[in-house]
Coordinates of C-alpha atoms in Angstrom, one line a residue:
Chain A
M693 CA 10.5 -4.9 6.8
H694 CA 14.1 -3.8 7.1
W695 CA 15.2 -6.6 9.3
L696 CA 13.6 -9.2 7.1
G697 CA 15.3 -7.6 4.1
A698 CA 18.6 -8.0 6.0
A699 CA 17.8 -11.6 6.7
Q700 CA 17.1 -12.3 3.1
R701 CA 20.3 -10.6 2.0
G702 CA 22.2 -12.5 4.6
S703 CA 20.7 -15.9 4.0
P704 CA 18.5 -16.4 1.0
A705 CA 19.3 -20.1 1.5
L706 CA 17.5 -20.0 4.9
I707 CA 14.4 -18.4 3.4
R708 CA 14.4 -21.0 0.6
F709 CA 14.8 -23.8 3.1
I710 CA 11.9 -22.6 5.2
V711 CA 9.6 -22.3 2.2
W712 CA 10.7 -25.8 1.1
V713 CA 9.9 -27.1 4.6
A714 CA 6.6 -25.3 4.6
L715 CA 5.5 -26.7 1.3
R716 CA 7.1 -30.1 1.3
V717 CA 7.2 -31.2 4.9
S718 CA 4.6 -29.5 7.1
R719 CA 3.4 -26.3 8.6
T720 CA 4.1 -27.8 12.1
V721 CA 7.7 -28.5 11.3
A722 CA 8.2 -25.1 9.7
R723 CA 6.6 -23.4 12.7
A724 CA 8.9 -25.3 15.0
L725 CA 11.8 -23.8 13.1
L726 CA 10.5 -20.3 13.8
Y727 CA 11.5 -20.5 17.4
P728 CA 15.3 -20.6 17.0
I729 CA 15.0 -18.1 14.1
V730 CA 12.9 -15.6 16.1
T731 CA 15.1 -16.0 19.1
Y732 CA 18.1 -15.2 16.9
F733 CA 16.4 -12.0 15.6
V734 CA 15.2 -10.9 19.1
I735 CA 18.8 -11.1 20.3
F736 CA 20.7 -9.7 17.3
S737 CA 18.3 -7.1 15.7
V738 CA 18.9 -4.1 17.8
R739 CA 17.0 -1.3 16.2
P740 CA 13.9 -3.4 15.3
R741 CA 13.8 -4.6 18.9
R742 CA 14.0 -1.0 20.2
A743 CA 11.1 -0.1 17.9
S744 CA 9.1 -3.1 19.0
R745 CA 9.6 -2.2 22.7
A746 CA 8.5 1.4 22.0
Y747 CA 5.4 0.3 20.2
L748 CA 4.5 -2.3 22.7
A749 CA 4.9 0.2 25.6
R750 CA 2.4 2.4 23.9
V751 CA -0.2 -0.2 22.9
L752 CA 0.0 -2.3 26.1
G753 CA 0.3 0.7 28.4
R754 CA 3.1 -0.9 30.4
T755 CA 6.8 -1.7 30.2
P756 CA 7.0 -4.7 27.8
S757 CA 8.9 -7.7 28.9
I758 CA 11.2 -9.7 26.7
R759 CA 8.4 -12.3 26.4
D760 CA 6.2 -9.5 24.8
V761 CA 8.9 -8.7 22.4
F762 CA 9.4 -12.4 21.5
R763 CA 5.7 -12.7 21.0
H764 CA 5.6 -9.7 18.7
Y765 CA 8.4 -11.1 16.5
H766 CA 6.9 -14.5 16.6
T767 CA 3.5 -13.3 15.5
F768 CA 5.2 -11.5 12.6
A769 CA 7.2 -14.6 11.6
A770 CA 4.2 -16.9 11.9
A771 CA 2.0 -14.6 9.7
L772 CA 4.9 -14.3 7.2
L773 CA 5.2 -18.1 7.1
D774 CA 1.4 -18.4 6.4
R775 CA 1.8 -16.1 3.4
V776 CA 3.4 -19.0 1.7
Y777 CA 0.2 -21.0 2.1
F778 CA -2.1 -18.1 1.2
L779 CA -0.1 -17.2 -1.9
T780 CA 0.0 -20.8 -3.1
G781 CA -3.7 -21.3 -2.3
R782 CA -3.0 -24.0 0.3
H783 CA -5.0 -22.4 3.1
R784 CA -8.0 -24.7 3.3
D785 CA -6.9 -25.7 6.8
M786 CA -6.9 -22.0 8.0
T787 CA -10.0 -20.7 9.8
L788 CA -10.8 -17.3 8.4
S789 CA -13.5 -15.5 10.4
I790 CA -14.9 -12.7 8.2
H791 CA -16.6 -9.7 9.6
G792 CA -18.4 -7.0 7.7
N793 CA -17.7 -8.1 4.1
E794 CA -21.3 -8.0 3.0
P795 CA -21.3 -4.2 2.2
V796 CA -18.1 -4.7 0.2
L797 CA -19.6 -7.5 -1.8
A798 CA -22.8 -5.5 -2.3
L799 CA -20.8 -2.6 -3.8
V800 CA -18.9 -5.0 -6.1
R801 CA -22.1 -6.7 -7.3
R802 CA -23.4 -3.2 -8.3
G803 CA -20.3 -3.0 -10.5
R804 CA -18.3 -0.6 -8.4
G805 CA -14.6 -0.8 -8.0
V806 CA -13.4 -0.5 -4.4
V807 CA -10.3 0.8 -2.7
L808 CA -9.3 -1.7 0.0
L809 CA -7.3 0.4 2.5
G810 CA -5.2 -1.9 4.7
S811 CA -2.2 -1.5 6.8
H812 CA 0.8 -3.4 8.3
L813 CA -1.4 -4.5 11.1
G814 CA -1.9 -8.1 10.3
S815 CA -1.7 -9.9 7.0
F816 CA -3.1 -8.5 3.7
E817 CA -2.5 -11.9 2.2
A818 CA -5.2 -13.4 4.4
L819 CA -7.6 -10.8 3.2
R820 CA -6.7 -11.5 -0.4
A821 CA -7.1 -15.3 0.2
A822 CA -10.6 -14.7 1.5
G823 CA -11.4 -12.6 -1.6
A824 CA -10.1 -15.3 -3.8
S825 CA -12.7 -17.7 -2.6
E826 CA -15.4 -15.3 -3.9
P827 CA -16.1 -15.8 -7.6
D828 CA -15.4 -12.9 -9.9
L829 CA -13.5 -10.7 -7.5
D830 CA -10.6 -9.0 -9.2
I831 CA -8.1 -8.0 -6.5
S832 CA -5.0 -6.1 -7.3
M833 CA -2.4 -4.7 -4.9
L834 CA -0.5 -1.4 -5.1
M835 CA 2.9 -1.6 -3.6
D836 CA 6.2 0.3 -3.7
N837 CA 8.6 -0.6 -6.4
A838 CA 11.1 -2.7 -4.3
N839 CA 8.3 -4.8 -2.7
A840 CA 6.6 -5.2 -6.1
Q841 CA 9.8 -6.5 -7.7
K842 CA 10.3 -8.9 -4.8
M843 CA 6.7 -10.2 -4.9
M844 CA 6.7 -10.6 -8.6
R845 CA 9.9 -12.7 -8.5
I846 CA 8.2 -14.9 -5.9
L847 CA 4.7 -15.1 -7.6
T848 CA 5.6 -15.4 -11.3
P849 CA 6.7 -19.1 -11.0
L850 CA 3.8 -19.9 -8.7
D851 CA 1.0 -18.1 -10.5
P852 CA 1.5 -15.6 -13.3
A853 CA -2.0 -14.3 -12.9
L854 CA -1.3 -13.4 -9.3
A855 CA 1.9 -11.6 -10.4
D856 CA -0.2 -9.6 -12.8
S857 CA -2.3 -8.4 -9.9
I858 CA 0.7 -6.5 -8.4
I859 CA 0.8 -2.8 -9.4
S860 CA 4.2 -1.2 -8.8
L861 CA 4.1 2.4 -7.5
G862 CA 7.3 3.3 -9.2
A863 CA 6.0 4.6 -12.6
P864 CA 4.2 7.8 -13.7
D865 CA 1.3 5.7 -14.9
S866 CA 1.0 3.5 -11.8
L867 CA -2.2 5.1 -10.5
L868 CA -3.7 5.1 -14.0
R869 CA -3.2 1.4 -14.0
A870 CA -4.9 1.2 -10.6
K871 CA -7.7 3.4 -11.9
A872 CA -8.3 1.1 -14.9
R873 CA -8.8 -1.8 -12.4
I874 CA -11.3 0.2 -10.4
D875 CA -13.1 1.3 -13.5
A876 CA -13.5 -2.3 -14.5
G877 CA -15.1 -3.1 -11.1
G878 CA -12.0 -4.5 -9.5
L879 CA -10.7 -4.1 -5.9
V880 CA -7.4 -2.3 -5.4
G881 CA -5.6 -2.8 -2.2
L882 CA -3.1 -0.4 -0.7
L883 CA -1.5 0.0 2.7
G884 CA -2.1 3.4 4.4
D885 CA 0.2 3.4 7.4
R886 CA 3.7 3.9 5.8
L887 CA 5.0 7.1 4.2
R888 CA 7.0 6.9 1.0
P889 CA 9.6 9.5 0.2
G890 CA 7.9 12.6 -1.2
D891 CA 4.4 11.7 0.2
R892 CA 2.3 14.4 1.6
A893 CA 2.1 13.5 5.3
V894 CA -0.8 14.2 7.7
P895 CA -0.1 14.3 11.5
C896 CA -2.7 12.2 13.4
P897 CA -2.9 11.1 17.0
F898 CA -2.0 7.4 17.2
L899 CA -1.6 5.5 20.5
G900 CA -0.9 8.6 22.5
A901 CA 1.5 10.4 20.2
T902 CA 1.5 12.1 16.8
M903 CA 2.2 9.8 13.9
W904 CA 2.4 10.9 10.2
F905 CA 0.1 9.2 7.7
P906 CA 0.1 9.5 3.9
A907 CA -2.6 11.6 2.3
A908 CA -2.3 9.8 -1.0
P909 CA -4.8 6.9 -0.4
F910 CA -7.6 9.4 0.2
V911 CA -6.7 11.6 -2.8
F912 CA -6.5 8.6 -5.0
A913 CA -9.9 7.3 -3.9
A914 CA -11.4 10.8 -4.4
L915 CA -10.0 11.1 -7.9
V916 CA -11.3 7.7 -9.0
G917 CA -14.6 8.2 -7.2
A918 CA -14.4 4.8 -5.5
P919 CA -15.7 3.7 -2.1
V920 CA -13.0 3.2 0.6
V921 CA -13.2 0.1 2.7
L922 CA -10.8 -0.3 5.6
C923 CA -9.5 -3.9 6.1
Y924 CA -7.5 -5.8 8.7
G925 CA -6.3 -9.5 8.5
L926 CA -5.5 -10.2 12.1
Y927 CA -3.6 -13.3 13.0
R928 CA -5.1 -14.9 16.1
G929 CA -2.7 -17.7 16.7
D930 CA -2.6 -21.3 15.5
R931 CA -4.7 -21.4 12.3
R932 CA -7.1 -18.6 13.0
Y933 CA -7.4 -15.3 11.3
D934 CA -10.0 -12.6 12.0
L935 CA -10.8 -10.5 8.9
H936 CA -12.5 -7.1 9.4
F937 CA -14.0 -4.9 6.7
E938 CA -15.3 -1.4 7.5
L939 CA -16.8 1.0 5.0
L940 CA -15.0 4.4 5.5
R941 CA -16.8 6.4 2.8
E942 CA -18.9 5.4 -0.1
R943 CA -17.5 8.3 -2.0
I944 CA -14.8 10.9 -1.0
E945 CA -15.4 14.5 -2.0
L946 CA -12.5 16.8 -1.7
P947 CA -13.7 20.4 -2.1
R948 CA -11.2 22.9 -3.5
A949 CA -11.6 25.0 -0.4
G950 CA -11.1 23.0 2.7
R951 CA -9.4 20.1 0.8
D952 CA -6.5 19.8 3.3
E953 CA -8.9 19.7 6.2
A954 CA -11.1 17.0 4.5
I955 CA -8.0 14.9 3.9
A956 CA -6.8 15.4 7.5
A957 CA -10.2 14.3 8.9
L958 CA -10.1 11.1 6.8
A959 CA -6.5 10.3 7.9
R960 CA -7.4 10.8 11.5
E961 CA -10.4 8.5 11.1
Y962 CA -8.1 5.9 9.5
A963 CA -5.6 6.3 12.4
A964 CA -8.4 6.0 15.0
R965 CA -9.7 2.7 13.5
L966 CA -6.1 1.4 13.2
E967 CA -5.5 2.2 16.8
H968 CA -8.8 0.4 17.7
H969 CA -7.6 -2.8 16.0
A970 CA -4.0 -2.5 17.2
R971 CA -5.3 -2.5 20.8
A972 CA -7.5 -5.5 20.0
A973 CA -4.6 -7.4 18.4
P974 CA -1.4 -5.7 19.6
Y975 CA 1.2 -8.2 18.4
N976 CA -0.1 -7.9 14.8
W977 CA 1.8 -4.6 14.3
F978 CA 4.2 -5.6 11.5
N979 CA 6.2 -2.3 11.4
F980 CA 9.6 -2.9 13.0
Y981 CA 10.9 0.7 12.8
D982 CA 10.2 3.9 14.5
T983 CA 6.8 4.7 12.9
W984 CA 6.4 7.9 15.0
A985 CA 9.5 9.5 13.6
E986 CA 8.7 12.8 12.0
P987 CA 9.2 12.8 8.2
A988 CA 12.4 14.6 7.2
R989 CA 11.8 18.1 5.9
G990 CA 11.5 18.2 2.2
E991 CA 10.2 14.7 2.3
A992 CA 6.7 15.6 3.3
R993 CA 4.7 18.2 1.5
Chain B
M884 CA 16.1 23.7 -25.8
T885 CA 13.4 25.0 -28.1
A886 CA 10.6 27.4 -27.2
K887 CA 7.2 26.1 -26.3
T888 CA 4.5 25.7 -28.8
P889 CA 1.2 27.5 -28.0
F890 CA -0.4 24.2 -27.0
E891 CA 2.5 23.4 -24.6
V892 CA 2.0 26.8 -23.1
E893 CA -1.7 26.1 -22.6
L894 CA -1.0 22.7 -21.1
S895 CA 1.5 24.0 -18.6
G896 CA -1.1 26.5 -17.5
L897 CA -3.5 23.7 -16.9
M898 CA -0.9 21.7 -14.9
V899 CA -0.1 24.6 -12.7
E900 CA -3.8 25.3 -12.1
V901 CA -4.9 21.7 -11.5
L902 CA -1.9 20.7 -9.3
N903 CA -1.7 24.1 -7.5
L904 CA 2.0 24.2 -8.4
E905 CA 4.0 26.9 -6.7
I906 CA 5.7 27.9 -10.0
A907 CA 4.7 29.9 -13.0
P908 CA 3.7 28.0 -16.2
E909 CA 6.6 29.5 -18.0
E910 CA 9.0 27.7 -15.6
I911 CA 8.0 24.3 -16.9
A912 CA 10.7 23.3 -19.3
P913 CA 9.1 21.5 -22.3
E914 CA 11.6 18.6 -22.3
A915 CA 12.3 18.2 -18.6
P916 CA 11.0 15.0 -17.0
L917 CA 7.6 15.6 -15.4
Y918 CA 7.7 12.6 -13.0
G919 CA 10.1 12.2 -10.2
E920 CA 13.3 14.2 -10.8
G921 CA 12.7 17.3 -12.8
L922 CA 9.3 18.8 -12.1
G923 CA 8.9 16.4 -9.2
L924 CA 5.4 15.2 -9.9
D925 CA 4.3 12.0 -8.3
S926 CA 1.8 9.3 -9.4
I927 CA -1.1 11.1 -7.8
D928 CA -0.2 14.3 -9.7
M929 CA 0.0 12.3 -13.0
L930 CA -3.5 10.8 -12.3
E931 CA -4.9 14.2 -11.5
I932 CA -3.5 15.8 -14.7
S933 CA -4.7 12.9 -16.8
L934 CA -8.2 13.3 -15.5
A935 CA -8.1 17.1 -16.1
I936 CA -6.9 16.5 -19.7
G937 CA -9.7 14.0 -20.2
K938 CA -12.2 16.6 -19.0
R939 CA -10.9 19.5 -21.0
Y940 CA -9.7 17.9 -24.3
G941 CA -11.7 14.7 -24.4
V942 CA -8.5 12.6 -24.6
D943 CA -8.6 9.5 -22.4
L944 CA -5.1 8.8 -21.2
R945 CA -4.9 5.1 -20.5
A946 CA -2.3 3.1 -18.7
D947 CA -2.6 0.1 -21.0
D948 CA -1.1 1.9 -23.9
E949 CA 2.3 0.4 -24.4
D950 CA 3.9 3.8 -24.7
S951 CA 2.1 5.5 -21.8
R952 CA 5.4 6.0 -20.0
M953 CA 6.7 7.8 -23.1
V954 CA 3.6 10.0 -23.2
F955 CA 4.2 11.1 -19.6
A956 CA 8.0 11.7 -20.1
S957 CA 7.8 15.4 -20.6
L958 CA 5.4 18.3 -21.3
R959 CA 6.4 18.0 -24.9
S960 CA 5.6 14.4 -25.3
L961 CA 2.3 14.8 -23.4
A962 CA 1.3 17.8 -25.5
R963 CA 2.1 16.0 -28.7
H964 CA 0.0 12.9 -27.6
V965 CA -3.0 15.0 -26.5
D966 CA -2.8 17.2 -29.6
E967 CA -2.8 14.2 -31.9
H968 CA -5.6 12.4 -30.2
R969 CA -8.1 15.2 -29.3
P970 CA -11.2 15.5 -31.5
K971 CA -10.6 18.2 -34.0

């Protein structure tokens, strides 16, 4: 979310103002404010706009118009605004249509911890909000250090318990923390569509070209012996979200011989399901950089 | 830098084997950082080595220990922790 980061650095006052309007005035007024803001970013954010066009051309199969780009930015901004409501638990007015969650709940009721493997397609916050309405679900979220710090700064004053559910990836014992949550029957969410520096990368076909996905989510799930459930919190406009859960594997086995092939097969399956949902909800792609760029040598192992 | 203890030698052998490292066990310096800079292990590697240590030595490395980051600092600190906690 480089451009958002830039916006925050440029004008934290603007962000604070929007959040204030969202919580104190109304969602309708806050959403009206998104139009000038999105217009500003569509005009002035050059690289994200280029990335948006390149993605839209692939997913729509045609040359995107400026309206498509505006809609892409606007969908992102609207979902981002709604995070304020999801995070503060003020989402009773939202319509969350949930598909396929029964197998997940069945696993959790049997005491099994679950890896929730999401992506930047749609809003993970909507998924978490749906989980929060189920009693006794313990959902944590693994995220890279910078995002974790940012989230904790926002969440701690709102709800210290929620801040405690963020696990930063920046420490040697990060995944041991995540494993402890899984062992206790919790759900641990992570996003599987972005490479972090040093990640082992797997090339997969995605929307007609090769994109590199991290191997780490599958290795993690194999090591902790947890089922992997793919999940998507797709924003459908107005107050509607479609939440999809799909069981990828009840248990991942990585044999010593053929381990790389097994990981590659899982990553390709992940990429194929992501492509399916991206085609169904194209404007929900919340990556505004060149996701198809090949990882720099030495970065990927 | 001091020489490795016999247990540190044993543990570096386990690390190379479990993580398929492309270096010889002797090349792991006892006081160099394991994570990030240094040996260049990531969080997945640390999890994998913790599980292997649990299996072989019966020492459950837990993240809720206040000092778990200290334990994972180097081969030396890890070896000391495992040696102190394994059933004798």
